[in-house]
Amino acid sequence: LTHFGRKEYIFKGSDPEKPTDWHTAENWNRGAVPNQYHDVRISENTSISTPVSVYSLTIDKSKCVHVASEGGVNVGNGGVTADATDVQNIIIDNDLDGAGFLCINPTATHRSPKVQVNYTTRAKSGDANEQVWQYVGAPGENPVMSSTENAKIYYWSETEGWVKHSANFEPFKGYAISQRNNANDTYAITVTPIIASHTVELTKTSDGMNGDNLFVNSYLHFRHFPCLKPNRSVPFFCRQSLKTCK
């Protein structure tokens, strides 16, 4: 038993046929798959194909939780504990079939894993002379997007229009991405989730907002902001999830 009588489940990858499958009972030290009332420790790499819930999640050094595009992880008050020196603790797939997710309770004490989102872009045209644009962003600290040498990335400015972006992403800020047909299909965005209030600054002119000001919706569902005004600073709350925009 662990804290306050909660049972600890340790992922060991014991099943010879499915050694990385979270959903296989034989891979766990207790011979059963944990639920939202349990503390979970990952001692071997594991993969999640459908949504799961745990009270807490501890990831051992150099180990990783891979969340498929149709999977997800809901973490309760125990939060996520991981080694800060690891390149990534959790990998989330976001592809043509859907988008995986990570939801951490906002009151959790440990909540700063390094997350890599594998973003499969739809902005790819079969015509070498045609460009298709798609919006992308990341709700986390210091978002870094890999292998962008073949991509064109722009952000919107009310005074300058579309401006080419050359540095790292800003948290929650939305960007437009395009690529020719010889570019990568998938990009990796690495972030540390922000589970707190965060303000996104949108540009405006004396005429208001007339263009494509973009910011990331980090929730699992669409959100409506009726109080959004061009002359007001609006706080945006990343309370529950980590997800890239489609």
PDB file of C-alpha atoms in Angstrom:
ATOM      1  CA  LEU A   1       0.000   0.000   0.000  1.00  0.00           C
ATOM      2  CA  THR A   2       1.061   3.607  -0.576  1.00  0.00           C
ATOM      3  CA  HIS A   3      -0.330   6.944   0.614  1.00  0.00           C
ATOM      4  CA  PHE A   4      -3.519   6.709   2.674  1.00  0.00           C
ATOM      5  CA  GLY A   5      -4.088   3.090   1.709  1.00  0.00           C
ATOM      6  CA  ARG A   6      -3.918   3.585  -2.063  1.00  0.00           C
ATOM      7  CA  LYS A   7      -2.359   0.660  -3.864  1.00  0.00           C
ATOM      8  CA  GLU A   8       0.737   1.152  -5.983  1.00  0.00           C
ATOM      9  CA  TYR A   9       0.688  -0.434  -9.403  1.00  0.00           C
ATOM     10  CA  ILE A  10       4.044  -0.893 -11.119  1.00  0.00           C
ATOM     11  CA  PHE A  11       4.255  -1.411 -14.870  1.00  0.00           C
ATOM     12  CA  LYS A  12       6.867  -4.111 -15.464  1.00  0.00           C
ATOM     13  CA  GLY A  13       6.120  -5.229 -19.038  1.00  0.00           C
ATOM     14  CA  SER A  14       5.979  -8.920 -18.079  1.00  0.00           C
ATOM     15  CA  ASP A  15       3.726 -10.159 -20.864  1.00  0.00           C
ATOM     16  CA  PRO A  16       5.930 -11.736 -23.578  1.00  0.00           C
ATOM     17  CA  GLU A  17       3.480 -10.995 -26.398  1.00  0.00           C
ATOM     18  CA  LYS A  18       2.508  -7.411 -25.433  1.00  0.00           C
ATOM     19  CA  PRO A  19       5.305  -6.151 -23.162  1.00  0.00           C
ATOM     20  CA  THR A  20       4.526  -2.455 -23.653  1.00  0.00           C
ATOM     21  CA  ASP A  21       0.713  -2.603 -23.519  1.00  0.00           C
ATOM     22  CA  TRP A  22      -0.735  -0.638 -20.576  1.00  0.00           C
ATOM     23  CA  HIS A  23      -4.080  -2.411 -20.967  1.00  0.00           C
ATOM     24  CA  THR A  24      -2.652  -5.941 -20.474  1.00  0.00           C
ATOM     25  CA  ALA A  25      -3.083  -7.092 -16.860  1.00  0.00           C
ATOM     26  CA  GLU A  26      -0.026  -9.367 -16.924  1.00  0.00           C
ATOM     27  CA  ASN A  27       2.234  -6.346 -17.411  1.00  0.00           C
ATOM     28  CA  TRP A  28       1.405  -5.038 -13.914  1.00  0.00           C
ATOM     29  CA  ASN A  29       2.865  -6.190 -10.606  1.00  0.00           C
ATOM     30  CA  ARG A  30      -0.634  -6.839  -9.206  1.00  0.00           C
ATOM     31  CA  GLY A  31      -1.924  -8.723 -12.238  1.00  0.00           C
ATOM     32  CA  ALA A  32      -4.587  -6.095 -12.925  1.00  0.00           C
ATOM     33  CA  VAL A  33      -4.791  -2.747 -14.732  1.00  0.00           C
ATOM     34  CA  PRO A  34      -4.888   0.304 -12.393  1.00  0.00           C
ATOM     35  CA  ASN A  35      -7.653   2.901 -12.246  1.00  0.00           C
ATOM     36  CA  GLN A  36      -8.258   6.445 -10.980  1.00  0.00           C
ATOM     37  CA  TYR A  37      -7.804   5.409  -7.325  1.00  0.00           C
ATOM     38  CA  HIS A  38      -4.291   4.018  -7.731  1.00  0.00           C
ATOM     39  CA  ASP A  39      -0.717   5.303  -7.662  1.00  0.00           C
ATOM     40  CA  VAL A  40       1.119   4.165 -10.778  1.00  0.00           C
ATOM     41  CA  ARG A  41       4.850   3.757 -11.367  1.00  0.00           C
ATOM     42  CA  ILE A  42       6.274   3.174 -14.844  1.00  0.00           C
ATOM     43  CA  SER A  43       9.450   1.070 -14.637  1.00  0.00           C
ATOM     44  CA  GLU A  44       9.361   0.021 -18.321  1.00  0.00           C
ATOM     45  CA  ASN A  45       8.220   1.802 -21.471  1.00  0.00           C
ATOM     46  CA  THR A  46       4.481   1.520 -22.001  1.00  0.00           C
ATOM     47  CA  SER A  47       1.860   2.466 -24.602  1.00  0.00           C
ATOM     48  CA  ILE A  48      -1.758   3.576 -24.159  1.00  0.00           C
ATOM     49  CA  SER A  49      -4.323   3.062 -26.917  1.00  0.00           C
ATOM     50  CA  THR A  50      -7.559   4.072 -25.106  1.00  0.00           C
ATOM     51  CA  PRO A  51      -8.144   6.657 -22.329  1.00  0.00           C
ATOM     52  CA  VAL A  52      -7.036   5.675 -18.805  1.00  0.00           C
ATOM     53  CA  SER A  53      -7.229   7.321 -15.381  1.00  0.00           C
ATOM     54  CA  VAL A  54      -4.853   7.175 -12.398  1.00  0.00           C
ATOM     55  CA  TYR A  55      -4.481   9.025  -9.105  1.00  0.00           C
ATOM     56  CA  SER A  56      -0.768   9.666  -9.616  1.00  0.00           C
ATOM     57  CA  LEU A  57       1.829   8.816 -12.222  1.00  0.00           C
ATOM     58  CA  THR A  58       5.550   8.334 -11.539  1.00  0.00           C
ATOM     59  CA  ILE A  59       7.838   7.720 -14.505  1.00  0.00           C
ATOM     60  CA  ASP A  60      11.256   6.205 -13.806  1.00  0.00           C
ATOM     61  CA  LYS A  61      14.347   7.725 -15.404  1.00  0.00           C
ATOM     62  CA  SER A  62      14.724   7.063 -19.153  1.00  0.00           C
ATOM     63  CA  LYS A  63      11.249   5.470 -19.312  1.00  0.00           C
ATOM     64  CA  CYS A  64       8.364   6.799 -21.349  1.00  0.00           C
ATOM     65  CA  VAL A  65       4.570   6.637 -21.660  1.00  0.00           C
ATOM     66  CA  HIS A  66       3.466   6.648 -25.314  1.00  0.00           C
ATOM     67  CA  VAL A  67      -0.142   7.794 -25.817  1.00  0.00           C
ATOM     68  CA  ALA A  68      -1.684   6.827 -29.164  1.00  0.00           C
ATOM     69  CA  SER A  69      -3.919   9.214 -31.102  1.00  0.00           C
ATOM     70  CA  GLU A  70      -7.041   7.513 -29.723  1.00  0.00           C
ATOM     71  CA  GLY A  71      -5.663   7.245 -26.169  1.00  0.00           C
ATOM     72  CA  GLY A  72      -5.297   9.581 -23.229  1.00  0.00           C
ATOM     73  CA  VAL A  73      -4.237   9.885 -19.589  1.00  0.00           C
ATOM     74  CA  ASN A  74      -6.280  11.513 -16.807  1.00  0.00           C
ATOM     75  CA  VAL A  75      -4.149  12.169 -13.709  1.00  0.00           C
ATOM     76  CA  GLY A  76      -5.681  13.035 -10.328  1.00  0.00           C
ATOM     77  CA  ASN A  77      -4.397  15.023  -7.343  1.00  0.00           C
ATOM     78  CA  GLY A  78      -1.227  12.941  -7.122  1.00  0.00           C
ATOM     79  CA  GLY A  79       0.055  14.510 -10.337  1.00  0.00           C
ATOM     80  CA  VAL A  80       2.995  13.408 -12.482  1.00  0.00           C
ATOM     81  CA  THR A  81       6.525  12.867 -11.162  1.00  0.00           C
ATOM     82  CA  ALA A  82       9.334  12.388 -13.685  1.00  0.00           C
ATOM     83  CA  ASP A  83      13.077  12.873 -14.082  1.00  0.00           C
ATOM     84  CA  ALA A  84      13.792  16.430 -15.182  1.00  0.00           C
ATOM     85  CA  THR A  85      16.880  15.400 -17.135  1.00  0.00           C
ATOM     86  CA  ASP A  86      14.956  13.149 -19.542  1.00  0.00           C
ATOM     87  CA  VAL A  87      14.358  14.427 -23.074  1.00  0.00           C
ATOM     88  CA  GLN A  88      10.686  13.469 -22.799  1.00  0.00           C
ATOM     89  CA  ASN A  89       8.587  11.543 -20.278  1.00  0.00           C
ATOM     90  CA  ILE A  90       5.365  11.303 -22.264  1.00  0.00           C
ATOM     91  CA  ILE A  91       4.825  11.092 -26.032  1.00  0.00           C
ATOM     92  CA  ILE A  92       1.395  11.949 -27.431  1.00  0.00           C
ATOM     93  CA  ASP A  93       0.355  11.157 -31.005  1.00  0.00           C
ATOM     94  CA  ASN A  94      -1.777  13.634 -32.935  1.00  0.00           C
ATOM     95  CA  ASP A  95      -2.568  12.334 -36.408  1.00  0.00           C
ATOM     96  CA  LEU A  96      -5.285  12.007 -39.046  1.00  0.00           C
ATOM     97  CA  ASP A  97      -7.233   9.583 -36.830  1.00  0.00           C
ATOM     98  CA  GLY A  98      -7.400  11.780 -33.751  1.00  0.00           C
ATOM     99  CA  ALA A  99      -5.384  13.356 -30.954  1.00  0.00           C
ATOM    100  CA  GLY A 100      -4.167  11.794 -27.732  1.00  0.00           C
ATOM    101  CA  PHE A 101      -4.344  13.834 -24.537  1.00  0.00           C
ATOM    102  CA  LEU A 102      -2.897  14.379 -21.075  1.00  0.00           C
ATOM    103  CA  CYS A 103      -5.196  15.807 -18.384  1.00  0.00           C
ATOM    104  CA  ILE A 104      -3.664  16.770 -15.028  1.00  0.00           C
ATOM    105  CA  ASN A 105      -5.773  17.897 -12.084  1.00  0.00           C
ATOM    106  CA  PRO A 106      -5.030  21.629 -11.509  1.00  0.00           C
ATOM    107  CA  THR A 107      -4.535  21.008  -7.773  1.00  0.00           C
ATOM    108  CA  ALA A 108      -1.891  18.305  -8.337  1.00  0.00           C
ATOM    109  CA  THR A 109       1.394  18.849  -6.500  1.00  0.00           C
ATOM    110  CA  HIS A 110       3.639  17.312  -9.190  1.00  0.00           C
ATOM    111  CA  ARG A 111       2.697  18.320 -12.697  1.00  0.00           C
ATOM    112  CA  SER A 112       5.675  19.213 -14.889  1.00  0.00           C
ATOM    113  CA  PRO A 113       6.596  16.259 -17.097  1.00  0.00           C
ATOM    114  CA  LYS A 114       8.282  16.849 -20.438  1.00  0.00           C
ATOM    115  CA  VAL A 115       5.810  16.022 -23.175  1.00  0.00           C
ATOM    116  CA  GLN A 116       6.495  15.397 -26.848  1.00  0.00           C
ATOM    117  CA  VAL A 117       3.524  15.782 -29.160  1.00  0.00           C
ATOM    118  CA  ASN A 118       3.957  14.008 -32.494  1.00  0.00           C
ATOM    119  CA  TYR A 119       2.007  16.332 -34.774  1.00  0.00           C
ATOM    120  CA  THR A 120       1.044  14.865 -38.152  1.00  0.00           C
ATOM    121  CA  THR A 121       0.232  17.798 -40.410  1.00  0.00           C
ATOM    122  CA  ARG A 122      -2.566  17.850 -42.950  1.00  0.00           C
ATOM    123  CA  ALA A 123      -0.920  20.807 -44.666  1.00  0.00           C
ATOM    124  CA  LYS A 124       0.623  18.769 -47.446  1.00  0.00           C
ATOM    125  CA  SER A 125      -0.356  19.105 -51.079  1.00  0.00           C
ATOM    126  CA  GLY A 126       0.286  16.664 -53.899  1.00  0.00           C
ATOM    127  CA  ASP A 127       0.951  19.609 -56.183  1.00  0.00           C
ATOM    128  CA  ALA A 128       4.504  20.910 -55.823  1.00  0.00           C
ATOM    129  CA  ASN A 129       3.311  24.422 -56.695  1.00  0.00           C
ATOM    130  CA  GLU A 130       0.390  24.506 -54.279  1.00  0.00           C
ATOM    131  CA  GLN A 131       0.543  25.272 -50.574  1.00  0.00           C
ATOM    132  CA  VAL A 132      -2.009  24.193 -47.973  1.00  0.00           C
ATOM    133  CA  TRP A 133      -2.046  25.930 -44.574  1.00  0.00           C
ATOM    134  CA  GLN A 134      -2.911  24.544 -41.169  1.00  0.00           C
ATOM    135  CA  TYR A 135      -2.959  26.057 -37.677  1.00  0.00           C
ATOM    136  CA  VAL A 136      -0.775  24.692 -34.877  1.00  0.00           C
ATOM    137  CA  GLY A 137       0.334  25.651 -31.373  1.00  0.00           C
ATOM    138  CA  ALA A 138       1.323  24.227 -27.995  1.00  0.00           C
ATOM    139  CA  PRO A 139       0.070  24.989 -24.440  1.00  0.00           C
ATOM    140  CA  GLY A 140       3.362  24.678 -22.589  1.00  0.00           C
ATOM    141  CA  GLU A 141       6.590  26.353 -21.573  1.00  0.00           C
ATOM    142  CA  ASN A 142       9.321  26.781 -24.192  1.00  0.00           C
ATOM    143  CA  PRO A 143       7.631  24.843 -27.026  1.00  0.00           C
ATOM    144  CA  VAL A 144      10.215  23.527 -29.491  1.00  0.00           C
ATOM    145  CA  MET A 145       9.209  22.153 -32.885  1.00  0.00           C
ATOM    146  CA  SER A 146      11.664  19.773 -34.536  1.00  0.00           C
ATOM    147  CA  SER A 147      12.698  19.452 -38.192  1.00  0.00           C
ATOM    148  CA  THR A 148      11.147  22.667 -39.470  1.00  0.00           C
ATOM    149  CA  GLU A 149      13.677  23.315 -42.229  1.00  0.00           C
ATOM    150  CA  ASN A 150      11.161  22.252 -44.903  1.00  0.00           C
ATOM    151  CA  ALA A 151       8.189  23.992 -43.304  1.00  0.00           C
ATOM    152  CA  LYS A 152       6.965  27.557 -43.607  1.00  0.00           C
ATOM    153  CA  ILE A 153       5.668  28.947 -40.309  1.00  0.00           C
ATOM    154  CA  TYR A 154       3.953  32.330 -39.911  1.00  0.00           C
ATOM    155  CA  TYR A 155       2.160  34.243 -37.172  1.00  0.00           C
ATOM    156  CA  TRP A 156      -0.394  37.017 -37.551  1.00  0.00           C
ATOM    157  CA  SER A 157       0.216  40.685 -36.767  1.00  0.00           C
ATOM    158  CA  GLU A 158      -2.567  43.225 -37.184  1.00  0.00           C
ATOM    159  CA  THR A 159      -0.027  45.866 -38.214  1.00  0.00           C
ATOM    160  CA  GLU A 160       2.205  43.728 -40.462  1.00  0.00           C
ATOM    161  CA  GLY A 161      -0.040  40.899 -41.614  1.00  0.00           C
ATOM    162  CA  TRP A 162       1.475  37.403 -41.804  1.00  0.00           C
ATOM    163  CA  VAL A 163       5.049  37.448 -40.440  1.00  0.00           C
ATOM    164  CA  LYS A 164       7.534  34.626 -40.976  1.00  0.00           C
ATOM    165  CA  HIS A 165       8.441  32.923 -37.719  1.00  0.00           C
ATOM    166  CA  SER A 166      12.021  31.814 -37.102  1.00  0.00           C
ATOM    167  CA  ALA A 167      12.384  31.251 -33.350  1.00  0.00           C
ATOM    168  CA  ASN A 168      10.782  28.809 -30.907  1.00  0.00           C
ATOM    169  CA  PHE A 169       7.032  28.858 -30.371  1.00  0.00           C
ATOM    170  CA  GLU A 170       5.447  31.035 -27.711  1.00  0.00           C
ATOM    171  CA  PRO A 171       3.172  29.242 -25.209  1.00  0.00           C
ATOM    172  CA  PHE A 172      -0.469  29.142 -26.378  1.00  0.00           C
ATOM    173  CA  LYS A 173       0.236  31.285 -29.433  1.00  0.00           C
ATOM    174  CA  GLY A 174      -1.196  29.974 -32.701  1.00  0.00           C
ATOM    175  CA  TYR A 175       0.794  29.677 -35.932  1.00  0.00           C
ATOM    176  CA  ALA A 176       0.078  28.825 -39.558  1.00  0.00           C
ATOM    177  CA  ILE A 177       2.225  26.057 -41.039  1.00  0.00           C
ATOM    178  CA  SER A 178       2.617  24.961 -44.640  1.00  0.00           C
ATOM    179  CA  GLN A 179       4.957  22.676 -46.542  1.00  0.00           C
ATOM    180  CA  ARG A 180       5.700  21.413 -50.015  1.00  0.00           C
ATOM    181  CA  ASN A 181       5.101  17.778 -50.852  1.00  0.00           C
ATOM    182  CA  ASN A 182       8.738  16.861 -50.176  1.00  0.00           C
ATOM    183  CA  ALA A 183       8.585  17.916 -46.530  1.00  0.00           C
ATOM    184  CA  ASN A 184       8.022  15.854 -43.400  1.00  0.00           C
ATOM    185  CA  ASP A 185       4.593  14.508 -42.539  1.00  0.00           C
ATOM    186  CA  THR A 186       5.160  14.621 -38.776  1.00  0.00           C
ATOM    187  CA  TYR A 187       6.789  17.166 -36.488  1.00  0.00           C
ATOM    188  CA  ALA A 188       7.660  16.719 -32.813  1.00  0.00           C
ATOM    189  CA  ILE A 189       6.654  19.532 -30.448  1.00  0.00           C
ATOM    190  CA  THR A 190       8.278  19.260 -27.015  1.00  0.00           C
ATOM    191  CA  VAL A 191       6.842  21.239 -24.070  1.00  0.00           C
ATOM    192  CA  THR A 192       6.442  21.302 -20.313  1.00  0.00           C
ATOM    193  CA  PRO A 193       2.673  21.720 -19.640  1.00  0.00           C
ATOM    194  CA  ILE A 194       1.445  24.924 -18.052  1.00  0.00           C
ATOM    195  CA  ILE A 195      -1.222  23.942 -15.526  1.00  0.00           C
ATOM    196  CA  ALA A 196      -2.070  27.452 -14.366  1.00  0.00           C
ATOM    197  CA  SER A 197      -3.489  30.748 -15.582  1.00  0.00           C
ATOM    198  CA  HIS A 198      -1.834  32.059 -18.721  1.00  0.00           C
ATOM    199  CA  THR A 199      -2.449  35.203 -20.760  1.00  0.00           C
ATOM    200  CA  VAL A 200      -2.246  35.241 -24.537  1.00  0.00           C
ATOM    201  CA  GLU A 201      -1.562  38.629 -26.116  1.00  0.00           C
ATOM    202  CA  LEU A 202      -3.435  39.227 -29.362  1.00  0.00           C
ATOM    203  CA  THR A 203      -2.536  42.158 -31.598  1.00  0.00           C
ATOM    204  CA  LYS A 204      -5.000  44.857 -32.627  1.00  0.00           C
ATOM    205  CA  THR A 205      -5.163  48.188 -34.452  1.00  0.00           C
ATOM    206  CA  SER A 206      -7.471  51.177 -34.065  1.00  0.00           C
ATOM    207  CA  ASP A 207      -9.960  49.242 -36.208  1.00  0.00           C
ATOM    208  CA  GLY A 208      -9.888  46.247 -33.877  1.00  0.00           C
ATOM    209  CA  MET A 209      -9.038  42.716 -34.925  1.00  0.00           C
ATOM    210  CA  ASN A 210      -9.391  42.132 -38.639  1.00  0.00           C
ATOM    211  CA  GLY A 211      -7.145  39.143 -39.242  1.00  0.00           C
ATOM    212  CA  ASP A 212      -6.178  35.705 -38.014  1.00  0.00           C
ATOM    213  CA  ASN A 213      -5.235  36.170 -34.378  1.00  0.00           C
ATOM    214  CA  LEU A 214      -4.717  32.611 -33.126  1.00  0.00           C
ATOM    215  CA  PHE A 215      -4.332  30.977 -29.745  1.00  0.00           C
ATOM    216  CA  VAL A 216      -4.331  27.370 -28.589  1.00  0.00           C
ATOM    217  CA  ASN A 217      -7.404  25.740 -27.093  1.00  0.00           C
ATOM    218  CA  SER A 218      -5.870  23.364 -24.559  1.00  0.00           C
ATOM    219  CA  TYR A 219      -9.169  21.820 -23.527  1.00  0.00           C
ATOM    220  CA  LEU A 220     -10.553  18.571 -24.888  1.00  0.00           C
ATOM    221  CA  HIS A 221     -13.608  20.370 -26.283  1.00  0.00           C
ATOM    222  CA  PHE A 222     -14.337  23.636 -28.052  1.00  0.00           C
ATOM    223  CA  ARG A 223     -14.554  26.680 -25.783  1.00  0.00           C
ATOM    224  CA  HIS A 224     -16.581  29.845 -26.331  1.00  0.00           C
ATOM    225  CA  PHE A 225     -15.252  33.139 -24.955  1.00  0.00           C
ATOM    226  CA  PRO A 226     -18.068  35.705 -25.127  1.00  0.00           C
ATOM    227  CA  CYS A 227     -15.980  38.229 -23.143  1.00  0.00           C
ATOM    228  CA  LEU A 228     -13.180  38.379 -25.730  1.00  0.00           C
ATOM    229  CA  LYS A 229     -12.716  42.065 -26.615  1.00  0.00           C
ATOM    230  CA  PRO A 230     -10.052  43.684 -28.818  1.00  0.00           C
ATOM    231  CA  ASN A 231      -9.249  46.269 -26.125  1.00  0.00           C
ATOM    232  CA  ARG A 232      -8.963  43.897 -23.185  1.00  0.00           C
ATOM    233  CA  SER A 233      -6.330  41.534 -21.835  1.00  0.00           C
ATOM    234  CA  VAL A 234      -8.039  38.161 -21.561  1.00  0.00           C
ATOM    235  CA  PRO A 235      -6.621  35.423 -19.276  1.00  0.00           C
ATOM    236  CA  PHE A 236      -6.739  31.964 -20.820  1.00  0.00           C
ATOM    237  CA  PHE A 237      -6.814  29.037 -18.433  1.00  0.00           C
ATOM    238  CA  CYS A 238      -4.994  25.779 -19.154  1.00  0.00           C
ATOM    239  CA  ARG A 239      -6.726  23.780 -16.452  1.00  0.00           C
ATOM    240  CA  GLN A 240      -7.022  20.222 -17.583  1.00  0.00           C
ATOM    241  CA  SER A 241      -5.320  19.102 -20.733  1.00  0.00           C
ATOM    242  CA  LEU A 242      -2.481  19.209 -23.158  1.00  0.00           C
ATOM    243  CA  LYS A 243      -3.388  19.078 -26.813  1.00  0.00           C
ATOM    244  CA  THR A 244      -2.357  20.605 -30.104  1.00  0.00           C
ATOM    245  CA  CYS A 245      -4.797  22.504 -32.256  1.00  0.00           C
ATOM    246  CA  LYS A 246      -6.233  20.819 -35.344  1.00  0.00           C
TER     247      LYS A 246
END
